[in-house]
Amino acid sequence: MSVVDRVMSFIKGQEGVVGVFEMDDDVSKEIDRIEKSIVTRTNHEYKSVGYEIAMKRRHRLCVFYTNDFTVDMRSRLKLMSSDGTVMGTTLMKDELEEYRKRDDVLWISDDFIVFPEIRGEGDEMFVLYPYEYKDLQKNAEGCLDPIGISPTPSSDHFLKQYTGTPESSMIFSTIIAFDE
């Protein structure tokens, strides 16, 4: 059994997985194009560092899943200036309580805060970082350095159309990339 087959078998065995497919070069490049074309509603540039890293991995899989999928797939989104100053960030579940006690942050959503007193130099952009998928490396022999990213809604739409997966708000996508 190939490494890709072992990885796909492991992922398909996880609760909440609706489907998995290996992204070929054409699909991978189209997602790269879409991710690079995103401009936020606030007219900020968007950069998916996670997908840039994924494009350097040998394999990329798209996983469609429901809320029952138990993998912690939180990609970290940051509002940054071009000099690298972090002016906002998503919070992980274990950080929420700590930040609720602070009065130096502004809550933009249930899990995204900005630091109003912090200013950077240069243009502002939203930057998405990958998440680690450690269980995959432990459970699929030969799988090296697996990461995951949450694609933008535009990429999610493309992937669902490409595979014929229903456009349901209850089905999500993530992209897993790894070497062997």
mmCIF file of C-alpha atoms in Angstrom:
data_model
loop_
_atom_site.group_PDB
_atom_site.id
_atom_site.type_symbol
_atom_site.label_atom_id
_atom_site.label_comp_id
_atom_site.label_asym_id
_atom_site.label_seq_id
_atom_site.Cartn_x
_atom_site.Cartn_y
_atom_site.Cartn_z
ATOM 1 C CA MET A 1 0.000 0.000 0.000
ATOM 2 C CA SER A 2 1.384 3.439 -0.945
ATOM 3 C CA VAL A 3 1.828 6.282 1.529
ATOM 4 C CA VAL A 4 -1.024 8.188 -0.135
ATOM 5 C CA ASP A 5 -3.288 5.135 0.216
ATOM 6 C CA ARG A 6 -2.363 4.796 3.911
ATOM 7 C CA VAL A 7 -3.042 8.492 4.522
ATOM 8 C CA MET A 8 -6.363 8.376 2.668
ATOM 9 C CA SER A 9 -7.380 5.209 4.520
ATOM 10 C CA PHE A 10 -6.607 6.820 7.884
ATOM 11 C CA ILE A 11 -8.498 10.013 7.018
ATOM 12 C CA LYS A 12 -11.514 8.149 5.616
ATOM 13 C CA GLY A 13 -11.705 6.241 8.897
ATOM 14 C CA GLN A 14 -12.184 9.438 10.900
ATOM 15 C CA GLU A 15 -15.673 10.338 12.075
ATOM 16 C CA GLY A 16 -17.352 13.071 10.030
ATOM 17 C CA VAL A 17 -15.353 12.563 6.823
ATOM 18 C CA VAL A 18 -17.596 12.861 3.767
ATOM 19 C CA GLY A 19 -14.927 12.377 1.112
ATOM 20 C CA VAL A 20 -11.219 12.601 0.296
ATOM 21 C CA PHE A 21 -9.414 13.005 -3.001
ATOM 22 C CA GLU A 22 -5.833 13.606 -4.067
ATOM 23 C CA MET A 23 -5.435 16.955 -5.769
ATOM 24 C CA ASP A 24 -3.513 16.721 -9.029
ATOM 25 C CA ASP A 25 -1.266 19.525 -10.289
ATOM 26 C CA ASP A 26 -4.078 21.229 -12.224
ATOM 27 C CA VAL A 27 -6.398 21.378 -9.221
ATOM 28 C CA SER A 28 -3.532 22.401 -6.912
ATOM 29 C CA LYS A 29 -2.529 25.236 -9.232
ATOM 30 C CA GLU A 30 -6.128 26.427 -9.569
ATOM 31 C CA ILE A 31 -6.486 26.571 -5.780
ATOM 32 C CA ASP A 32 -3.168 28.455 -5.633
ATOM 33 C CA ARG A 33 -4.512 30.954 -8.176
ATOM 34 C CA ILE A 34 -7.750 31.403 -6.237
ATOM 35 C CA GLU A 35 -5.981 31.798 -2.888
ATOM 36 C CA LYS A 36 -3.665 34.445 -4.365
ATOM 37 C CA SER A 37 -6.587 36.404 -5.853
ATOM 38 C CA ILE A 38 -8.420 36.997 -2.562
ATOM 39 C CA VAL A 39 -8.951 40.524 -1.283
ATOM 40 C CA THR A 40 -10.904 40.856 1.959
ATOM 41 C CA ARG A 41 -14.114 42.845 2.407
ATOM 42 C CA THR A 42 -12.047 45.425 4.240
ATOM 43 C CA ASN A 43 -9.850 45.694 1.131
ATOM 44 C CA HIS A 44 -6.871 44.096 2.868
ATOM 45 C CA GLU A 45 -4.586 41.771 0.983
ATOM 46 C CA TYR A 46 -4.868 38.101 1.952
ATOM 47 C CA LYS A 47 -1.946 35.693 1.963
ATOM 48 C CA SER A 48 -2.243 31.962 2.587
ATOM 49 C CA VAL A 49 1.195 31.059 3.881
ATOM 50 C CA GLY A 50 -0.277 27.642 4.627
ATOM 51 C CA TYR A 51 -1.117 26.976 0.994
ATOM 52 C CA GLU A 52 2.289 28.238 -0.135
ATOM 53 C CA ILE A 53 3.814 25.611 2.160
ATOM 54 C CA ALA A 54 1.320 22.993 0.917
ATOM 55 C CA MET A 55 2.393 23.628 -2.684
ATOM 56 C CA LYS A 56 5.942 22.643 -1.707
ATOM 57 C CA ARG A 57 4.791 19.286 -0.312
ATOM 58 C CA ARG A 58 4.717 16.248 -2.587
ATOM 59 C CA HIS A 59 1.036 15.409 -1.985
ATOM 60 C CA ARG A 60 -2.112 17.439 -1.357
ATOM 61 C CA LEU A 61 -5.435 15.917 -0.365
ATOM 62 C CA CYS A 62 -8.787 17.640 -0.112
ATOM 63 C CA VAL A 63 -10.935 16.394 2.755
ATOM 64 C CA PHE A 64 -14.652 17.148 2.964
ATOM 65 C CA TYR A 65 -16.049 16.810 6.471
ATOM 66 C CA THR A 66 -18.894 17.657 8.835
ATOM 67 C CA ASN A 67 -18.806 19.047 12.378
ATOM 68 C CA ASP A 68 -18.322 15.471 13.603
ATOM 69 C CA PHE A 69 -14.720 15.466 12.322
ATOM 70 C CA THR A 70 -12.648 15.594 15.505
ATOM 71 C CA VAL A 71 -9.280 16.760 14.181
ATOM 72 C CA ASP A 72 -8.287 20.153 15.597
ATOM 73 C CA MET A 73 -7.986 22.003 12.305
ATOM 74 C CA ARG A 74 -7.639 25.559 13.435
ATOM 75 C CA SER A 75 -5.476 27.529 11.069
ATOM 76 C CA ARG A 76 -4.182 30.727 12.621
ATOM 77 C CA LEU A 77 -5.270 33.912 10.821
ATOM 78 C CA LYS A 78 -3.326 37.059 11.670
ATOM 79 C CA LEU A 79 -3.712 40.699 10.741
ATOM 80 C CA MET A 80 -0.160 41.814 10.049
ATOM 81 C CA SER A 81 1.701 44.750 8.614
ATOM 82 C CA SER A 82 4.300 44.231 5.930
ATOM 83 C CA ASP A 83 7.043 44.700 8.544
ATOM 84 C CA GLY A 84 5.732 41.601 10.366
ATOM 85 C CA THR A 85 3.943 43.340 13.234
ATOM 86 C CA VAL A 86 0.939 41.304 14.437
ATOM 87 C CA MET A 87 -2.040 43.601 14.942
ATOM 88 C CA GLY A 88 -4.733 40.926 15.294
ATOM 89 C CA THR A 89 -5.150 37.169 15.504
ATOM 90 C CA THR A 90 -7.562 34.285 15.800
ATOM 91 C CA LEU A 91 -7.538 32.683 19.197
ATOM 92 C CA MET A 92 -7.439 29.000 19.907
ATOM 93 C CA LYS A 93 -9.976 27.553 22.351
ATOM 94 C CA ASP A 94 -7.429 27.394 25.154
ATOM 95 C CA GLU A 95 -6.600 31.120 24.731
ATOM 96 C CA LEU A 96 -10.136 32.546 24.806
ATOM 97 C CA GLU A 97 -10.511 32.836 28.578
ATOM 98 C CA GLU A 98 -7.150 34.549 29.008
ATOM 99 C CA TYR A 99 -7.993 37.222 26.418
ATOM 100 C CA ARG A 100 -11.536 37.780 27.746
ATOM 101 C CA LYS A 101 -9.921 39.188 30.898
ATOM 102 C CA ARG A 102 -7.857 41.749 28.966
ATOM 103 C CA ASP A 103 -8.968 45.289 28.252
ATOM 104 C CA ASP A 104 -6.310 46.049 25.632
ATOM 105 C CA VAL A 105 -7.958 44.014 22.841
ATOM 106 C CA LEU A 106 -10.940 44.611 20.591
ATOM 107 C CA TRP A 107 -13.120 41.584 19.800
ATOM 108 C CA ILE A 108 -14.019 41.434 16.094
ATOM 109 C CA SER A 109 -15.744 38.030 16.335
ATOM 110 C CA ASP A 110 -16.054 35.198 18.854
ATOM 111 C CA ASP A 111 -12.455 34.166 18.201
ATOM 112 C CA PHE A 112 -10.686 37.068 16.445
ATOM 113 C CA ILE A 113 -9.170 40.032 18.258
ATOM 114 C CA VAL A 114 -7.205 43.099 17.256
ATOM 115 C CA PHE A 115 -4.716 45.027 19.320
ATOM 116 C CA PRO A 116 -5.827 48.658 18.764
ATOM 117 C CA GLU A 117 -2.680 50.127 20.324
ATOM 118 C CA ILE A 118 -0.274 48.181 18.083
ATOM 119 C CA ARG A 119 0.677 49.736 14.778
ATOM 120 C CA GLY A 120 2.994 48.336 12.161
ATOM 121 C CA GLU A 121 4.797 49.842 9.229
ATOM 122 C CA GLY A 122 3.662 49.296 5.652
ATOM 123 C CA ASP A 123 0.585 47.659 4.205
ATOM 124 C CA GLU A 124 -1.760 45.554 6.303
ATOM 125 C CA MET A 125 -2.771 42.061 5.234
ATOM 126 C CA PHE A 126 -4.477 38.986 6.608
ATOM 127 C CA VAL A 127 -2.117 36.010 6.712
ATOM 128 C CA LEU A 128 -3.319 32.412 7.146
ATOM 129 C CA TYR A 129 -0.921 29.895 8.673
ATOM 130 C CA PRO A 130 -1.234 26.093 8.481
ATOM 131 C CA TYR A 131 -2.136 23.782 11.324
ATOM 132 C CA GLU A 132 -0.184 20.662 12.247
ATOM 133 C CA TYR A 133 -1.765 17.247 11.778
ATOM 134 C CA LYS A 134 0.452 15.189 14.076
ATOM 135 C CA ASP A 135 -1.910 12.198 14.316
ATOM 136 C CA LEU A 136 -1.569 11.635 10.603
ATOM 137 C CA GLN A 137 2.185 11.171 10.778
ATOM 138 C CA LYS A 138 1.759 8.800 13.746
ATOM 139 C CA ASN A 139 -0.936 6.702 12.044
ATOM 140 C CA ALA A 140 0.098 6.580 8.384
ATOM 141 C CA GLU A 141 3.538 5.053 7.956
ATOM 142 C CA GLY A 142 5.744 7.059 5.609
ATOM 143 C CA CYS A 143 3.746 10.291 5.933
ATOM 144 C CA LEU A 144 6.150 13.133 6.725
ATOM 145 C CA ASP A 145 5.551 16.703 7.859
ATOM 146 C CA PRO A 146 1.757 16.784 7.391
ATOM 147 C CA ILE A 147 0.067 20.155 7.581
ATOM 148 C CA GLY A 148 -3.420 21.335 6.909
ATOM 149 C CA ILE A 149 -4.979 24.559 5.761
ATOM 150 C CA SER A 150 -8.455 25.933 5.658
ATOM 151 C CA PRO A 151 -9.164 27.098 2.113
ATOM 152 C CA THR A 152 -11.050 30.315 1.471
ATOM 153 C CA PRO A 153 -14.762 30.097 0.625
ATOM 154 C CA SER A 154 -13.884 30.620 -3.057
ATOM 155 C CA SER A 155 -11.527 27.639 -3.020
ATOM 156 C CA ASP A 156 -14.045 25.567 -1.058
ATOM 157 C CA HIS A 157 -16.670 26.365 -3.714
ATOM 158 C CA PHE A 158 -14.306 25.334 -6.522
ATOM 159 C CA LEU A 159 -13.400 22.054 -4.788
ATOM 160 C CA LYS A 160 -17.061 21.191 -4.186
ATOM 161 C CA GLN A 161 -17.993 21.957 -7.782
ATOM 162 C CA TYR A 162 -15.007 20.001 -9.097
ATOM 163 C CA THR A 163 -15.987 16.885 -7.140
ATOM 164 C CA GLY A 164 -19.763 17.264 -7.238
ATOM 165 C CA THR A 165 -19.890 17.609 -3.454
ATOM 166 C CA PRO A 166 -23.087 19.363 -2.313
ATOM 167 C CA GLU A 167 -22.820 23.096 -1.612
ATOM 168 C CA SER A 168 -23.984 22.639 1.957
ATOM 169 C CA SER A 169 -23.136 24.901 4.876
ATOM 170 C CA MET A 170 -22.775 21.664 6.856
ATOM 171 C CA ILE A 171 -19.930 20.300 4.693
ATOM 172 C CA PHE A 172 -16.520 21.903 5.035
ATOM 173 C CA SER A 173 -13.180 21.388 3.327
ATOM 174 C CA THR A 174 -9.597 21.283 4.429
ATOM 175 C CA ILE A 175 -6.428 20.610 2.474
ATOM 176 C CA ILE A 176 -3.855 18.226 3.913
ATOM 177 C CA ALA A 177 -0.333 18.309 2.469
ATOM 178 C CA PHE A 178 2.564 15.988 3.240
ATOM 179 C CA ASP A 179 5.793 14.479 1.985
ATOM 180 C CA GLU A 180 6.902 10.867 2.064
#
